[in-house]
Amino acid sequence: MKPEEENIENLSRAILLEARSDAEQIQADAKEKADDIRQQAKLQAESSRREIFEHATQDAERIRSQVVATAQMKARTLQLEHREKLLDKVFNAAKEKLSGLQKRPDYEKVAAELLREAITQLKVDQAEVRADAATQKILKNQALKDLSKELNSQLSMGKTLDEGTGIIVDADNGRLHYDNTLETRLNRLQSALRSAVYHVLMGEKL
């Protein structure tokens, strides 16, 4: 081989070796960068996973709290509805038995007290008294006259009540009115009695 050819061969071999070395270095650098990128991606993925998990946990807790609150509210509403239905049933049953009070031996005193209270509330010296048939019969005997004298009022008996047990008093040409039937009295007391009655129904001590 001629010296020139040998020199060219050596030069080519050197260039190839350098190129191979550069290629290996580039490959090594690329691998290192790829490893760095994968590691960074892994860290970011882990961070994202934790963040997503935290958000998911927070969302789940919020939803759970909302579900529990809604369930508690619904249960409370159902409980209150049941309570009101039960109380309405009790008071309706009590109303149905009010007329039976007229059979009590002291009902004459009760009727007189109903009328006395009505006249006292209206503060009038003249009034018309309407009552159910049984109460009307009691008042007509002597009680109406006695109460007129006691209360210093001119009391007259009006028409028989179509509904209710007890008395209704009208005065000043109907402009003043006082319903003192037992049914109306019970209605007035219902709000104040509901809690106490419910405790009794539940077997609780007052």
Short mmCIF file of C-alpha atoms in Angstrom, two decimals:
data_model
loop_
_atom_site.label_atom_id
_atom_site.label_comp_id
_atom_site.label_asym_id
_atom_site.label_seq_id
_atom_site.Cartn_x
_atom_site.Cartn_y
_atom_site.Cartn_z
CA MET A 1 0.00 0.00 0.00
CA LYS A 2 1.25 3.37 -0.90
CA PRO A 3 2.00 5.83 1.88
CA GLU A 4 -0.76 8.15 0.69
CA GLU A 5 -3.34 5.38 0.71
CA GLU A 6 -2.16 4.21 4.10
CA ASN A 7 -2.51 7.72 5.47
CA ILE A 8 -6.01 8.01 4.06
CA GLU A 9 -6.92 4.65 5.58
CA ASN A 10 -5.61 5.68 8.96
CA LEU A 11 -7.42 8.99 8.73
CA SER A 12 -10.67 7.28 7.81
CA ARG A 13 -10.26 4.82 10.67
CA ALA A 14 -9.62 7.67 13.08
CA ILE A 15 -12.65 9.59 11.84
CA LEU A 16 -14.82 6.49 12.22
CA LEU A 17 -13.54 5.87 15.74
CA GLU A 18 -14.19 9.50 16.71
CA ALA A 19 -17.61 9.38 15.10
CA ARG A 20 -18.39 6.15 16.94
CA SER A 21 -17.18 7.69 20.20
CA ASP A 22 -19.28 10.80 19.60
CA ALA A 23 -22.28 8.64 18.75
CA GLU A 24 -21.83 6.64 21.93
CA GLN A 25 -21.53 9.85 23.96
CA ILE A 26 -24.61 11.31 22.30
CA GLN A 27 -26.46 8.05 22.97
CA ALA A 28 -25.33 8.06 26.58
CA ASP A 29 -26.38 11.72 26.97
CA ALA A 30 -29.70 10.97 25.33
CA LYS A 31 -30.26 8.00 27.65
CA GLU A 32 -29.42 10.15 30.68
CA LYS A 33 -31.79 12.86 29.52
CA ALA A 34 -34.46 10.25 28.81
CA ASP A 35 -33.96 8.82 32.32
CA ASP A 36 -34.22 12.32 33.77
CA ILE A 37 -37.38 12.96 31.78
CA ARG A 38 -38.89 9.64 32.87
CA GLN A 39 -37.98 10.34 36.50
CA GLN A 40 -39.42 13.84 36.28
CA ALA A 41 -42.56 12.48 34.64
CA LYS A 42 -42.81 9.84 37.35
CA LEU A 43 -42.49 12.48 40.08
CA GLN A 44 -45.07 14.68 38.37
CA ALA A 45 -47.35 11.70 37.91
CA GLU A 46 -46.99 10.83 41.60
CA SER A 47 -47.65 14.43 42.58
CA SER A 48 -50.66 14.57 40.26
CA ARG A 49 -51.86 11.24 41.61
CA ARG A 50 -51.65 12.53 45.20
CA GLU A 51 -53.35 15.77 44.23
CA ILE A 52 -56.11 13.90 42.39
CA PHE A 53 -56.49 11.53 45.34
CA GLU A 54 -56.72 14.44 47.78
CA HIS A 55 -59.33 16.18 45.64
CA ALA A 56 -61.23 12.92 45.25
CA THR A 57 -61.09 12.35 49.01
CA GLN A 58 -62.33 15.88 49.70
CA ASP A 59 -65.12 15.50 47.15
CA ALA A 60 -66.12 12.14 48.59
CA GLU A 61 -66.20 13.58 52.13
CA ARG A 62 -68.25 16.55 51.00
CA ILE A 63 -70.72 14.30 49.16
CA ARG A 64 -70.90 11.96 52.17
CA SER A 65 -71.60 14.90 54.47
CA GLN A 66 -74.30 16.16 52.11
CA VAL A 67 -75.89 12.71 51.90
CA VAL A 68 -75.82 12.32 55.69
CA ALA A 69 -77.26 15.82 56.21
CA THR A 70 -79.99 15.17 53.64
CA ALA A 71 -80.82 11.81 55.23
CA GLN A 72 -80.94 13.37 58.69
CA MET A 73 -83.16 16.19 57.45
CA LYS A 74 -85.47 13.72 55.72
CA ALA A 75 -85.63 11.55 58.83
CA ARG A 76 -86.40 14.63 60.96
CA THR A 77 -89.11 15.72 58.52
CA LEU A 78 -90.68 12.26 58.54
CA GLN A 79 -90.50 12.21 62.33
CA LEU A 80 -92.23 15.59 62.58
CA GLU A 81 -94.88 14.53 60.05
CA HIS A 82 -95.53 11.36 62.04
CA ARG A 83 -95.71 13.37 65.25
CA GLU A 84 -98.17 15.88 63.79
CA LYS A 85 -100.38 13.13 62.36
CA LEU A 86 -100.38 11.35 65.70
CA LEU A 87 -101.25 14.55 67.59
CA ASP A 88 -103.99 15.44 65.10
CA LYS A 89 -105.45 11.97 65.61
CA VAL A 90 -105.40 12.44 69.40
CA PHE A 91 -107.01 15.88 69.31
CA ASN A 92 -109.64 14.78 66.78
CA ALA A 93 -110.52 11.87 69.04
CA ALA A 94 -110.75 14.28 71.97
CA LYS A 95 -113.09 16.57 70.00
CA GLU A 96 -115.38 13.67 69.21
CA LYS A 97 -115.77 13.01 72.93
CA LEU A 98 -116.48 16.61 73.97
CA SER A 99 -120.24 16.28 73.67
CA GLY A 100 -120.06 13.45 76.19
CA LEU A 101 -119.00 15.98 78.85
CA GLN A 102 -122.61 17.13 79.05
CA LYS A 103 -123.40 13.87 80.86
CA ARG A 104 -121.14 14.79 83.73
CA PRO A 105 -122.95 15.73 86.93
CA ASP A 106 -121.05 19.02 87.15
CA TYR A 107 -121.78 20.14 83.59
CA GLU A 108 -124.24 22.75 84.83
CA LYS A 109 -121.37 24.50 86.59
CA VAL A 110 -119.21 24.09 83.46
CA ALA A 111 -121.91 25.72 81.29
CA ALA A 112 -122.26 28.61 83.72
CA GLU A 113 -118.48 29.12 83.74
CA LEU A 114 -118.38 29.12 79.92
CA LEU A 115 -120.97 31.89 79.83
CA ARG A 116 -119.35 33.81 82.67
CA GLU A 117 -115.99 33.78 80.90
CA ALA A 118 -117.51 34.94 77.58
CA ILE A 119 -119.34 37.90 79.15
CA THR A 120 -116.25 38.86 81.14
CA GLN A 121 -114.13 38.82 77.98
CA LEU A 122 -116.60 40.92 75.99
CA LYS A 123 -117.21 43.38 78.87
CA VAL A 124 -120.79 44.14 77.81
CA ASP A 125 -124.01 44.76 79.73
CA GLN A 126 -126.28 43.23 77.10
CA ALA A 127 -125.74 40.10 75.01
CA GLU A 128 -127.42 37.22 73.19
CA VAL A 129 -126.44 33.70 74.15
CA ARG A 130 -126.52 30.81 71.70
CA ALA A 131 -125.93 27.29 72.92
CA ASP A 132 -126.31 23.67 71.89
CA ALA A 133 -129.61 22.05 72.88
CA ALA A 134 -128.37 20.42 76.10
CA THR A 135 -126.52 23.54 77.30
CA GLN A 136 -129.45 25.73 76.32
CA LYS A 137 -131.78 23.61 78.43
CA ILE A 138 -129.50 23.99 81.46
CA LEU A 139 -129.17 27.77 81.07
CA LYS A 140 -132.87 28.33 80.52
CA ASN A 141 -133.81 26.85 83.86
CA GLN A 142 -132.36 29.43 86.22
CA ALA A 143 -128.70 29.83 85.39
CA LEU A 144 -129.22 32.54 82.76
CA LYS A 145 -131.15 34.73 85.21
CA ASP A 146 -128.63 34.13 87.98
CA LEU A 147 -125.72 35.00 85.71
CA SER A 148 -127.48 38.11 84.40
CA LYS A 149 -127.80 39.31 87.98
CA GLU A 150 -124.27 38.28 88.94
CA LEU A 151 -122.66 39.91 85.92
CA ASN A 152 -124.99 42.89 85.87
CA SER A 153 -125.80 42.13 82.23
CA GLN A 154 -129.03 41.66 80.33
CA LEU A 155 -128.66 38.19 78.80
CA SER A 156 -131.13 36.65 76.36
CA MET A 157 -131.19 33.19 74.80
CA GLY A 158 -130.77 33.07 71.05
CA LYS A 159 -131.03 30.27 68.50
CA THR A 160 -129.76 26.76 69.17
CA LEU A 161 -126.28 26.05 67.82
CA ASP A 162 -126.15 23.73 64.82
CA GLU A 163 -122.60 22.69 65.66
CA GLY A 164 -120.44 22.69 68.76
CA THR A 165 -120.83 22.02 72.45
CA GLY A 166 -121.07 25.00 74.76
CA ILE A 167 -121.97 28.62 74.13
CA ILE A 168 -121.39 31.52 71.73
CA VAL A 169 -122.14 35.07 72.84
CA ASP A 170 -122.96 37.96 70.49
CA ALA A 171 -123.25 41.62 71.53
CA ASP A 172 -123.53 45.09 70.04
CA ASN A 173 -125.75 43.87 67.19
CA GLY A 174 -123.34 41.12 66.24
CA ARG A 175 -120.24 43.32 66.10
CA LEU A 176 -118.86 41.61 69.20
CA HIS A 177 -118.56 37.84 69.20
CA TYR A 178 -117.06 35.30 71.57
CA ASP A 179 -117.00 31.60 70.74
CA ASN A 180 -116.64 29.62 73.94
CA THR A 181 -117.67 26.20 72.70
CA LEU A 182 -115.60 23.31 73.99
CA GLU A 183 -114.32 22.63 70.46
CA THR A 184 -113.03 26.18 70.06
CA ARG A 185 -111.49 26.11 73.53
CA LEU A 186 -109.63 22.93 72.60
CA ASN A 187 -108.43 24.58 69.37
CA ARG A 188 -107.08 27.49 71.39
CA LEU A 189 -105.21 25.14 73.69
CA GLN A 190 -103.83 22.81 71.02
CA SER A 191 -100.64 24.75 70.30
CA ALA A 192 -99.76 24.94 73.98
CA LEU A 193 -100.69 21.31 74.64
CA ARG A 194 -99.09 19.60 71.63
CA SER A 195 -95.63 19.20 73.15
CA ALA A 196 -96.94 17.95 76.51
CA VAL A 197 -99.38 15.53 74.86
CA TYR A 198 -96.62 14.13 72.63
CA HIS A 199 -94.38 13.50 75.64
CA VAL A 200 -97.22 11.64 77.33
CA LEU A 201 -97.82 9.56 74.18
CA MET A 202 -94.13 8.64 74.11
CA GLY A 203 -94.28 7.56 77.74
CA GLU A 204 -92.04 10.39 78.87
CA LYS A 205 -92.35 12.21 82.15
CA LEU A 206 -93.30 15.89 82.01
#
